[in-house]
mmCIF file of C-alpha atoms in Angstrom:
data_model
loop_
_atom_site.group_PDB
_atom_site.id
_atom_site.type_symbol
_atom_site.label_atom_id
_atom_site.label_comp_id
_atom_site.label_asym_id
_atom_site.label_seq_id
_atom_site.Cartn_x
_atom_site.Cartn_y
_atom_site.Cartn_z
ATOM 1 C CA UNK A 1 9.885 -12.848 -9.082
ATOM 2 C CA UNK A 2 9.163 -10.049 -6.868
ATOM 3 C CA UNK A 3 6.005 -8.291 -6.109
ATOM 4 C CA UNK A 4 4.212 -6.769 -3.763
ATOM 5 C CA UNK A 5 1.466 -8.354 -1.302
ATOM 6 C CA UNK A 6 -1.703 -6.511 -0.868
ATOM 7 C CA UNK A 7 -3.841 -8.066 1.934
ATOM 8 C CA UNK A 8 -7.306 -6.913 3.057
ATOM 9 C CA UNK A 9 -9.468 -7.803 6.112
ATOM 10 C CA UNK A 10 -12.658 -8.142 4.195
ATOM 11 C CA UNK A 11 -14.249 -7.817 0.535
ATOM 12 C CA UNK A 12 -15.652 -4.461 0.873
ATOM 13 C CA UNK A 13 -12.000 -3.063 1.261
ATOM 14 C CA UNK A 14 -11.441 -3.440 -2.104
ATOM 15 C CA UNK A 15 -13.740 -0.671 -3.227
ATOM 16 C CA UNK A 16 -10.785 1.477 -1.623
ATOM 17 C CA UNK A 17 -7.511 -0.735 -2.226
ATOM 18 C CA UNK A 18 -8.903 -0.811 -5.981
ATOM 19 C CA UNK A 19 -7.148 2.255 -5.602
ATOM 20 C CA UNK A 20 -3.479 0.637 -4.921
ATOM 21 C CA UNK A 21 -3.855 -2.091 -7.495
ATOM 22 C CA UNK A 22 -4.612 0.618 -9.874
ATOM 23 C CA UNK A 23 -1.129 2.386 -9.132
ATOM 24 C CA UNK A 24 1.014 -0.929 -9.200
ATOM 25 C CA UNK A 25 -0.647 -1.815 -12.837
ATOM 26 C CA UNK A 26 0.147 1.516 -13.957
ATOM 27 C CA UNK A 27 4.075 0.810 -12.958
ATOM 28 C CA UNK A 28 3.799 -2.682 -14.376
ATOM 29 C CA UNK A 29 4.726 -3.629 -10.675
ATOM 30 C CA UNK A 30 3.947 -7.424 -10.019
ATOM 31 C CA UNK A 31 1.282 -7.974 -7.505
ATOM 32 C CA UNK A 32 -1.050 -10.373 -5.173
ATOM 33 C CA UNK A 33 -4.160 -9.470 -3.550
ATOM 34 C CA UNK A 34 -5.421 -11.353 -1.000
ATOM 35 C CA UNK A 35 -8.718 -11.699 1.502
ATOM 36 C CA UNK A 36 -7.550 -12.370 4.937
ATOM 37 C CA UNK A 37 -8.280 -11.362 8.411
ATOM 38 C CA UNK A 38 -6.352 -11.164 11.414
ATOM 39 C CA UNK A 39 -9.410 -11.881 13.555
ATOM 40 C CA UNK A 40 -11.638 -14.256 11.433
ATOM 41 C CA UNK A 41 -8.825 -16.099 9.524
ATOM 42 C CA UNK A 42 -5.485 -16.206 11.375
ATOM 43 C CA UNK A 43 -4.219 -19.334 10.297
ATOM 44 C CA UNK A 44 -5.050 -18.121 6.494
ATOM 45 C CA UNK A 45 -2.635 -15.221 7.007
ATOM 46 C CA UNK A 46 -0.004 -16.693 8.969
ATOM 47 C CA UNK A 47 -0.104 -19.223 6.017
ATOM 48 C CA UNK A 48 -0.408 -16.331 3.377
ATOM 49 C CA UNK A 49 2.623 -14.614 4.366
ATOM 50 C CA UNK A 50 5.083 -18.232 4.613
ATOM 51 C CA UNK A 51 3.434 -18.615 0.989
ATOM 52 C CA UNK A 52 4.227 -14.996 -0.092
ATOM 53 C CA UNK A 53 7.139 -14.785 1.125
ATOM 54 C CA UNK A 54 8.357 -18.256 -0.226
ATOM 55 C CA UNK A 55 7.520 -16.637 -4.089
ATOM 56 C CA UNK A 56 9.041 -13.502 -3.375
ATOM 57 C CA UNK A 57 7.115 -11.169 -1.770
ATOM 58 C CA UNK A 58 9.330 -7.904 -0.832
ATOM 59 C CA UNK A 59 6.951 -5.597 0.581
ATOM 60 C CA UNK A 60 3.481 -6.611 2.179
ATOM 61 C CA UNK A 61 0.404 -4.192 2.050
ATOM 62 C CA UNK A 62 -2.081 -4.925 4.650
ATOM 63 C CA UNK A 63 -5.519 -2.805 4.346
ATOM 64 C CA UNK A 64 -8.079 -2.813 7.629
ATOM 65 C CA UNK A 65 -10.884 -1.001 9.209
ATOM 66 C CA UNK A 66 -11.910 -0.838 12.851
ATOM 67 C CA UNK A 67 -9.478 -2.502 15.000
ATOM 68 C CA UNK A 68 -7.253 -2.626 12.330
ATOM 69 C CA UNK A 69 -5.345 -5.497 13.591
ATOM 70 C CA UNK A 70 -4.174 -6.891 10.293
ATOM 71 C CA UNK A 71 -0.956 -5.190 9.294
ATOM 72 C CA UNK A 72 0.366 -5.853 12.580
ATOM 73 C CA UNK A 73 -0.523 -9.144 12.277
ATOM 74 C CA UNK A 74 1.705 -9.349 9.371
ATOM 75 C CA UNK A 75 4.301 -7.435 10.472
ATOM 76 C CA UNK A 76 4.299 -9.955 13.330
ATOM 77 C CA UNK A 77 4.854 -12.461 11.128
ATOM 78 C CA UNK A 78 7.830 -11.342 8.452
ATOM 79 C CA UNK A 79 10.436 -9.424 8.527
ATOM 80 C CA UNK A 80 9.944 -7.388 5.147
ATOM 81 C CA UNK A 81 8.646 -4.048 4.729
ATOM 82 C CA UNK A 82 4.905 -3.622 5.842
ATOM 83 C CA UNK A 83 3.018 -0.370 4.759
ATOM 84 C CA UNK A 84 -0.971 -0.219 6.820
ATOM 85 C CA UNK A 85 -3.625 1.351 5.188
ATOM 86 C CA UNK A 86 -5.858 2.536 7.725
ATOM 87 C CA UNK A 87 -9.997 2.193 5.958
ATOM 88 C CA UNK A 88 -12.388 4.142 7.746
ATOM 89 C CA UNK A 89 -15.642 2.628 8.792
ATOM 90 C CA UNK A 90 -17.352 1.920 12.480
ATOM 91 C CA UNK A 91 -18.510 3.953 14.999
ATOM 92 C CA UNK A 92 -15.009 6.270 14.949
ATOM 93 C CA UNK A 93 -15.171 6.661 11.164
ATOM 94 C CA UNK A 94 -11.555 5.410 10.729
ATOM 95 C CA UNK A 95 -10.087 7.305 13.538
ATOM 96 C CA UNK A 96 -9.596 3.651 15.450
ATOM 97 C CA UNK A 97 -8.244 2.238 12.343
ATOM 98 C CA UNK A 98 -5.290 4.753 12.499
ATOM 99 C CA UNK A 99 -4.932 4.723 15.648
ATOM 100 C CA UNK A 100 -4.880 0.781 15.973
ATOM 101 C CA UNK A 101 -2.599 0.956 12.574
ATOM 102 C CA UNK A 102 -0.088 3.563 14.244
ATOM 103 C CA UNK A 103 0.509 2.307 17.570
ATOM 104 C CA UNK A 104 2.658 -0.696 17.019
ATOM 105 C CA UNK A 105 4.813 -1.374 19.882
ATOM 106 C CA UNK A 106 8.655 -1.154 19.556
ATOM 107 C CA UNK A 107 10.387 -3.849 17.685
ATOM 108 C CA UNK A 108 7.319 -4.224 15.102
ATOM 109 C CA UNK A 109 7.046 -0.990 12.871
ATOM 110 C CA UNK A 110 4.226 -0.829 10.347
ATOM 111 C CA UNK A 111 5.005 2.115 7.772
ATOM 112 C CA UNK A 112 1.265 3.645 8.255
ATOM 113 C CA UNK A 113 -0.270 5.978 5.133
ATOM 114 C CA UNK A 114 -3.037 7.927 5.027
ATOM 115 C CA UNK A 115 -7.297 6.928 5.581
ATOM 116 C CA UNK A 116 -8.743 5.226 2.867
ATOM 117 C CA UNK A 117 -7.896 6.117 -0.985
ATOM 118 C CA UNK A 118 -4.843 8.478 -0.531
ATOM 119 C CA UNK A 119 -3.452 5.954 1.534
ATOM 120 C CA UNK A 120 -4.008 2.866 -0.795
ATOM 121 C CA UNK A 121 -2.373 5.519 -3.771
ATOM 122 C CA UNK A 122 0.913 6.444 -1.311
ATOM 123 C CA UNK A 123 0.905 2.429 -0.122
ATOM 124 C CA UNK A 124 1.554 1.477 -3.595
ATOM 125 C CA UNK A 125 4.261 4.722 -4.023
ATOM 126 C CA UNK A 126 5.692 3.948 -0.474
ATOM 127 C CA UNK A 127 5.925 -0.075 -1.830
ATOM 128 C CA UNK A 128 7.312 0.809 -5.072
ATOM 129 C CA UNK A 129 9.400 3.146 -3.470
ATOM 130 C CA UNK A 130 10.667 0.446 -1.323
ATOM 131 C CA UNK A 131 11.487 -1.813 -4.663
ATOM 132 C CA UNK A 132 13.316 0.587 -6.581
ATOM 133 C CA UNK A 133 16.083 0.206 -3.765
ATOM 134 C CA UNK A 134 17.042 -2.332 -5.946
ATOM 135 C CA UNK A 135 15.310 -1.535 -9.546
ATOM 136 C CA UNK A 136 17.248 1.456 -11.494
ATOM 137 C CA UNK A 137 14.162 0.664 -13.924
ATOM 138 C CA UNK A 138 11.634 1.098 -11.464
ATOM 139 C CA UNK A 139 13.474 4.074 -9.927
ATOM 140 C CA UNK A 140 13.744 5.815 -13.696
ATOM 141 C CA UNK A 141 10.010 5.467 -13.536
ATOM 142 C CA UNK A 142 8.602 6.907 -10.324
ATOM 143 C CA UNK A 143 11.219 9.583 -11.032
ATOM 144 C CA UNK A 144 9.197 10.464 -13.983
ATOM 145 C CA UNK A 145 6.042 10.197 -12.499
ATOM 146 C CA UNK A 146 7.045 13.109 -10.334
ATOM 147 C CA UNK A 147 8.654 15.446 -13.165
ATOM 148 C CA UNK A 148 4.977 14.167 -15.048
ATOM 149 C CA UNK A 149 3.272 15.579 -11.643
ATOM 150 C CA UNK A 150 5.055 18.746 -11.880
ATOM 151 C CA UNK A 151 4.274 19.675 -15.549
ATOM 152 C CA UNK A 152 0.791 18.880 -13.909
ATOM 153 C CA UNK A 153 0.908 21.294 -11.597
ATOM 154 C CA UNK A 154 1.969 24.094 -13.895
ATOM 155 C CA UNK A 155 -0.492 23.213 -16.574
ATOM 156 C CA UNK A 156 -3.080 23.424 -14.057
ATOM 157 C CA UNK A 157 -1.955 26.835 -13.150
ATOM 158 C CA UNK A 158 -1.845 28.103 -16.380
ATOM 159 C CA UNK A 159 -5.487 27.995 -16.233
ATOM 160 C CA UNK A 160 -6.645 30.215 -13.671
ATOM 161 C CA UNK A 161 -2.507 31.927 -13.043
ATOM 162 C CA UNK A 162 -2.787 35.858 -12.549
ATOM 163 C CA UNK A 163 0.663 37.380 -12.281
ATOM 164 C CA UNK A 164 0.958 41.215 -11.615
#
């Protein structure tokens, strides 16, 4: 089966990648999440991602403030698709975690999104996006989400919408 692995560097990162999860349920999108830090648990994620990887994993989601170290950890580690999600926190407020998440050098790209909850929402589009390379079903969906997004948009100007 495939699905999508969503690792974090710490428990409080949840609060934030709740945000991801959220998106993948909504798309019926199979997924793990995981606890695992690039600093304090190496050996945990270099064993994570074999595992993953062994049960199908397809694209890899790793989630991490300050240093940020973890998605190119991963990416170090497999060759699928990895997608960072920078998480502010620390003296910078987030500004090292995108910078650390950003700079990869060449060889070992990390698709990087957004700080904190618009970046766990476009991690699980950019995933699913990723996975409907291969899934017309999955494709038929997130195609439409976005004609769903558009009525939005025009609903929501019909509220306030002054035309001369």
């Amino acid at each position: 089966m495939e699905f999508v692995a969503i690792l974090m560097g710490s428990k409080s990162d949840y609060n934030v990648m709740s945000e991801c999860v959220s998106v993948l349920k909504k798309f019926d999108v199979p997924y793990e999440v995981i606890i695992s830090s690039a600093h304090r648990s190496p050996q945990r994620t270099k064993d994570y991602i074999k595992s993953a990887e062994e049960k199908g994993a397809k694209v890899f989601i790793a989630a991490a403030g300050m240093a940020a170290h973890l998605a190119g950890a991963v990416a170090s580690m497999t060759t699928k698709p990895v997608i960072g999600v920078p998480l502010k926190g620390g003296a910078l407020d987030g500004l090292d975690s995108l910078l650390s998440t950003v700079q990869m050098p060449s060889g070992m790209p990390v698709g990087t999104v957004a700080l904190g909850k618009t970046g766990a929402v476009n991690s699980a589009y950019l995933a699913m996006q990723i996975l409907a390379l291969s899934n017309s079903e999955l494709e038929g969906k997130l195609r439409e989400d976005r004609v769903m997004k558009a009525k939005n948009v025009e609903l929501d100007s019909s509220d306030i919408e002054v035309i001369l």
